[in-house]
Coordinates of N, CA and C in Angstrom, one line a residue:
X1 N 191.0 37.5 311.0 CA 190.9 36.0 310.8 C 189.8 35.5 310.1
X2 N 190.1 34.8 308.7 CA 188.9 34.1 307.8 C 188.6 32.8 308.2
X3 N 187.4 32.6 307.7 CA 187.2 31.3 307.9 C 187.0 30.3 306.9
X4 N 187.5 29.3 306.8 CA 187.6 28.3 305.8 C 186.3 27.2 305.6
X5 N 185.8 27.2 304.3 CA 184.7 26.1 304.5 C 185.6 24.7 303.8
X6 N 185.3 23.5 304.7 CA 185.8 22.3 304.5 C 184.6 21.3 303.3
X7 N 184.6 21.1 302.2 CA 183.6 20.8 301.4 C 183.7 19.1 301.3
X8 N 182.8 18.5 301.6 CA 182.7 16.9 301.6 C 183.4 16.7 300.3
X9 N 184.0 15.5 300.4 CA 184.7 14.7 299.4 C 183.6 13.8 298.7
X10 N 183.8 13.5 297.5 CA 182.9 12.4 296.7 C 183.1 11.1 297.3
X11 N 181.9 10.7 297.7 CA 181.7 8.9 298.3 C 182.1 9.1 299.9
X12 N 182.1 10.5 300.4 CA 182.4 10.4 301.9 C 181.3 9.9 302.7
X13 N 181.1 9.3 303.5 CA 180.1 8.8 304.3 C 179.5 10.3 304.8
X14 N 178.1 10.6 305.4 CA 177.5 11.6 305.7 C 176.2 10.8 306.5
X15 N 176.2 11.0 307.9 CA 175.2 10.5 308.7 C 173.9 11.1 308.8
X16 N 172.8 11.2 308.9 CA 171.8 12.1 309.2 C 171.2 11.5 310.4
X17 N 170.9 12.5 311.6 CA 170.5 11.9 312.8 C 169.3 12.8 313.2
X18 N 168.3 12.3 313.8 CA 166.8 12.8 314.3 C 167.0 13.9 315.3
X19 N 166.3 14.4 316.0 CA 166.6 15.5 317.2 C 167.2 14.6 318.5
X20 N 166.5 13.6 318.4 CA 166.8 12.6 319.6 C 168.1 11.8 319.4
X21 N 168.9 12.0 318.6 CA 170.3 11.6 318.0 C 170.4 10.2 318.2
X22 N 169.2 9.7 317.2 CA 169.2 8.6 316.7 C 169.3 8.6 315.3
X23 N 170.3 7.9 314.7 CA 170.6 7.6 313.2 C 169.7 7.3 312.5
X24 N 168.9 8.1 311.4 CA 167.9 8.0 310.8 C 168.8 7.3 309.2
X25 N 169.7 7.8 308.8 CA 169.9 7.6 307.5 C 171.7 7.7 307.2
X26 N 172.5 7.0 306.5 CA 173.6 7.0 305.9 C 173.8 6.8 304.7
X27 N 174.5 7.9 304.1 CA 174.8 8.2 302.5 C 176.1 8.5 302.2
X28 N 176.3 8.6 301.2 CA 177.4 8.9 300.4 C 177.4 9.8 299.5
X29 N 178.4 11.0 299.5 CA 178.3 12.2 298.8 C 178.3 12.1 297.6
X30 N 177.3 12.2 296.5 CA 177.4 11.8 295.1 C 177.7 13.1 294.7
X31 N 177.2 14.3 295.0 CA 177.7 15.8 294.6 C 177.1 17.0 295.4
X32 N 177.2 18.0 295.0 CA 176.7 19.1 296.0 C 176.8 20.6 295.3
X33 N 176.1 21.3 295.6 CA 175.5 22.3 294.8 C 175.8 23.9 295.8
X34 N 176.7 24.6 295.8 CA 176.8 25.8 296.4 C 175.9 26.9 296.0
X35 N 175.5 27.5 296.9 CA 174.5 29.0 296.8 C 175.2 29.9 295.4
X36 N 174.4 30.4 294.7 CA 174.7 31.5 294.2 C 175.0 32.9 294.9
X37 N 176.0 33.2 294.7 CA 176.8 34.3 295.4 C 176.2 35.7 294.4
X38 N 175.1 35.8 294.6 CA 174.6 37.2 293.6 C 174.8 38.7 294.6
X39 N 174.3 38.5 295.9 CA 174.6 39.6 296.4 C 175.5 39.2 298.1
X40 N 176.5 39.8 298.1 CA 177.4 39.2 299.2 C 177.0 39.4 300.5
X41 N 176.0 40.6 300.9 CA 175.5 40.8 301.9 C 174.6 40.0 302.4
X42 N 173.9 39.2 301.6 CA 172.5 37.9 301.6 C 173.1 36.8 301.8
X43 N 174.6 36.4 302.0 CA 174.9 35.2 301.6 C 174.4 34.2 302.8
X44 N 173.9 33.1 302.5 CA 173.4 32.0 303.6 C 174.2 31.0 303.4
X45 N 174.2 30.3 304.6 CA 175.2 29.1 304.7 C 174.1 28.0 304.3
X46 N 174.2 27.6 302.9 CA 173.4 26.8 302.6 C 174.2 25.8 301.7
X47 N 174.0 24.5 301.6 CA 174.8 23.8 300.8 C 174.0 22.3 300.4
X48 N 173.7 22.2 299.2 CA 172.6 21.3 298.6 C 173.6 19.9 298.4
X49 N 173.2 19.0 299.1 CA 173.5 17.8 299.0 C 173.0 16.6 298.0
X50 N 173.6 16.1 297.5 CA 172.7 14.6 296.7 C 173.6 13.4 297.3
X51 N 173.2 12.6 297.8 CA 173.7 11.4 298.6 C 172.9 9.9 297.8
X52 N 174.1 9.1 298.2 CA 174.1 7.9 297.4 C 173.3 7.0 298.7
X53 N 172.6 5.9 298.4 CA 172.3 5.0 299.3 C 173.4 3.8 299.7
X54 N 173.5 3.3 301.0 CA 174.2 2.4 300.8 C 174.4 1.3 300.2
X55 N 173.1 1.1 299.7 CA 172.7 0.1 298.4 C 173.7 0.5 297.2
X56 N 173.3 1.7 297.2 CA 174.4 2.1 295.7 C 176.0 1.7 295.9
X57 N 176.3 1.7 297.1 CA 178.1 1.3 297.2 C 178.2 0.1 297.2
X58 N 177.4 -0.9 296.6 CA 177.6 -2.0 295.9 C 178.0 -2.1 294.5
X59 N 177.4 -0.9 293.5 CA 178.0 -0.9 292.4 C 178.8 0.1 292.1
X60 N 179.7 0.4 293.2 CA 181.0 1.2 293.2 C 182.5 0.3 293.6
X61 N 182.1 -0.8 294.2 CA 183.2 -1.6 294.7 C 183.4 -2.9 293.5
X62 N 184.4 -3.2 293.3 CA 185.0 -4.3 292.5 C 185.6 -5.2 293.1
X63 N 185.4 -6.7 293.1 CA 186.1 -7.9 293.4 C 186.3 -8.8 292.5
X64 N 187.1 -9.7 292.8 CA 187.6 -11.0 292.0 C 187.3 -12.0 293.0
X65 N 186.9 -13.2 292.7 CA 186.8 -14.3 293.5 C 186.7 -15.4 292.6
X66 N 187.4 -16.1 292.8 CA 187.8 -17.5 292.0 C 187.8 -18.9 292.8
X67 N 187.0 -19.4 293.5 CA 187.1 -20.4 294.7 C 186.0 -21.3 294.3
X68 N 186.3 -22.7 295.3 CA 185.3 -23.4 295.5 C 185.0 -23.4 297.3
X69 N 183.6 -22.9 297.7 CA 183.6 -22.4 299.2 C 182.0 -23.0 299.6
X70 N 182.0 -22.7 300.4 CA 180.6 -22.6 301.1 C 179.7 -21.4 300.9
X71 N 178.6 -21.1 300.5 CA 177.8 -20.0 300.3 C 178.0 -18.9 301.0
X72 N 178.1 -19.1 302.5 CA 178.5 -18.0 303.3 C 179.7 -17.4 303.3
X73 N 180.5 -18.2 303.2 CA 182.0 -17.5 302.8 C 182.1 -16.8 301.6
X74 N 181.4 -17.4 300.5 CA 181.5 -16.6 299.3 C 181.0 -15.3 299.1
X75 N 179.8 -15.3 300.2 CA 179.1 -14.0 300.1 C 179.9 -13.0 301.4
X76 N 180.6 -13.5 302.1 CA 181.2 -12.6 302.9 C 182.5 -11.8 302.1
X77 N 183.0 -13.2 301.3 CA 184.3 -12.3 300.5 C 183.6 -11.2 299.4
X78 N 182.6 -11.5 299.1 CA 181.9 -10.5 298.1 C 181.5 -9.2 298.8
X79 N 181.3 -9.4 299.9 CA 180.9 -8.2 300.8 C 182.1 -7.3 301.5
X80 N 182.8 -8.3 301.4 CA 184.2 -7.6 302.4 C 184.7 -6.1 302.3
X81 N 184.6 -6.0 300.8 CA 184.9 -4.1 300.8 C 183.9 -3.4 301.5
X82 N 182.6 -3.9 301.5 CA 181.6 -3.0 302.2 C 181.8 -3.3 304.0
X83 N 182.2 -4.5 304.4 CA 182.7 -4.7 305.9 C 183.7 -3.8 305.7
X84 N 184.6 -3.7 305.2 CA 185.7 -2.8 305.5 C 185.2 -1.3 305.9
X85 N 183.9 -0.7 305.0 CA 183.9 0.6 305.3 C 182.3 0.6 306.5
X86 N 182.2 -0.7 307.1 CA 181.6 -0.7 308.4 C 180.2 -1.1 308.2
X87 N 179.9 -1.7 306.9 CA 178.7 -2.5 306.6 C 178.6 -3.6 307.6
X88 N 177.7 -4.5 308.0 CA 177.4 -5.6 308.4 C 176.3 -6.4 307.9
X89 N 176.7 -7.8 308.1 CA 175.6 -8.6 307.6 C 174.8 -9.0 308.7
X90 N 173.4 -8.7 308.6 CA 172.5 -8.5 309.7 C 171.7 -9.4 309.7
X91 N 171.7 -10.2 308.5 CA 170.3 -11.3 308.7 C 170.8 -12.1 307.4
X92 N 171.1 -13.5 307.4 CA 171.2 -14.8 306.7 C 170.6 -15.6 306.7
X93 N 169.8 -16.2 305.9 CA 169.0 -17.6 306.0 C 169.1 -18.1 304.4
X94 N 169.9 -19.2 304.2 CA 169.8 -19.9 303.3 C 170.8 -21.2 303.3
X95 N 170.6 -22.1 302.0 CA 171.1 -23.4 302.4 C 172.6 -23.2 302.2
X96 N 173.6 -23.4 303.0 CA 175.0 -23.2 303.1 C 175.8 -24.3 302.3
X97 N 175.4 -24.4 301.2 CA 176.2 -25.5 300.4 C 177.4 -24.9 299.9
X98 N 178.4 -26.0 299.6 CA 179.7 -25.8 299.0 C 179.5 -25.5 297.3
X99 N 179.8 -24.1 296.9 CA 179.6 -23.8 295.5 C 180.7 -23.5 294.6
X100 N 181.2 -23.5 293.5 CA 182.2 -23.1 292.7 C 182.0 -21.6 292.0
X101 N 182.7 -20.7 292.3 CA 182.2 -19.5 291.4 C 183.6 -18.7 290.8
X102 N 183.3 -18.1 289.8 CA 184.7 -17.5 289.0 C 184.2 -16.4 288.5
X103 N 184.2 -15.1 289.6 CA 184.0 -13.8 289.3 C 185.2 -13.0 289.5
X104 N 185.3 -12.4 288.2 CA 186.6 -11.6 287.8 C 186.3 -10.4 287.8
X105 N 186.9 -9.5 288.3 CA 186.9 -7.6 288.2 C 185.2 -7.6 287.8
X106 N 184.3 -7.8 289.0 CA 183.1 -7.7 288.9 C 182.6 -6.8 290.1
X107 N 181.3 -6.0 289.9 CA 181.1 -5.3 290.9 C 180.1 -6.1 292.1
X108 N 180.0 -5.8 293.3 CA 179.5 -6.3 294.1 C 177.9 -6.9 293.8
X109 N 177.3 -5.9 293.3 CA 175.8 -5.8 292.8 C 176.0 -7.1 292.0
X110 N 176.6 -7.1 290.6 CA 176.6 -8.0 290.2 C 176.8 -9.2 290.1
X111 N 177.9 -9.6 291.3 CA 178.3 -10.7 291.9 C 177.0 -11.5 292.5
X112 N 176.2 -10.4 293.6 CA 175.1 -10.9 294.4 C 174.1 -11.0 293.4
X113 N 173.7 -10.5 292.4 CA 172.6 -10.8 291.2 C 172.8 -12.1 290.6
X114 N 174.3 -12.8 290.4 CA 174.4 -14.0 289.6 C 174.2 -15.0 291.0
X115 N 174.3 -14.7 292.1 CA 174.3 -16.0 293.2 C 172.4 -15.9 293.1
X116 N 172.1 -14.8 293.2 CA 170.7 -14.5 293.2 C 169.7 -15.6 292.4
X117 N 170.1 -15.2 291.0 CA 169.8 -15.7 289.9 C 170.1 -17.3 290.1
X118 N 171.5 -18.0 290.5 CA 171.7 -19.4 290.4 C 171.0 -20.2 291.7
X119 N 170.9 -19.3 292.9 CA 170.8 -19.9 293.8 C 169.4 -19.4 294.7
X120 N 168.8 -18.8 294.4 CA 167.2 -18.2 294.5 C 167.4 -17.4 295.9
X121 N 168.1 -16.4 295.7 CA 168.7 -15.5 296.7 C 168.2 -14.2 296.7
X122 N 167.4 -13.6 298.1 CA 167.0 -12.6 298.5 C 168.2 -11.5 298.9
X123 N 168.6 -10.3 298.4 CA 169.6 -9.6 299.2 C 169.3 -8.3 299.3
X124 N 169.5 -7.6 300.2 CA 169.1 -6.0 300.1 C 170.3 -5.3 301.2
X125 N 170.5 -4.2 301.0 CA 171.5 -3.3 301.9 C 170.6 -2.2 302.3
X126 N 170.2 -1.7 303.3 CA 169.3 -0.8 304.1 C 170.2 0.4 304.3
X127 N 169.3 1.3 305.1 CA 169.5 2.8 305.1 C 170.9 2.8 306.2
X128 N 170.8 1.8 307.1 CA 171.8 1.8 308.0 C 172.9 0.9 307.9
X129 N 173.2 0.6 306.7 CA 174.1 -0.3 306.2 C 174.4 -1.6 306.7
X130 N 172.9 -2.4 306.8 CA 173.1 -3.7 307.3 C 172.5 -4.3 305.8
X131 N 173.3 -5.5 305.8 CA 173.2 -6.1 304.7 C 172.0 -7.7 305.1
X132 N 171.2 -8.1 304.4 CA 170.3 -9.1 304.4 C 170.2 -10.0 303.1
X133 N 170.6 -11.3 303.6 CA 170.5 -12.2 302.6 C 169.9 -13.6 302.5
X134 N 168.9 -13.7 302.3 CA 167.7 -15.0 302.5 C 167.6 -15.5 301.0

């Protein structure tokens, strides 16, 4: 009976845990490298992975928003594709005034940079998929 190796898929979520089973990092597969098969008798089960950070996912998702709404509702709409992937808005602290936006086919990062510039916001996404907007 042969064993099959199931390789991870591009942008597949990969979690890294400590020996105490504490989540240390959540990343997304960017690429992998198989070991060279030079000597069949000395094949090691080694796979080199290159992971994208959760923040990088903000450069991979595109949204369209044309609305007048509160800043918090607009930010939630911007991050909705990430919320669908298990991200959470961990902290927010800003004036929740009504604004008008016209963001058509823009990546999440670009939308947040526009809001950051126009409304003096700081935003970040950490290694545990937690979003901060202040």
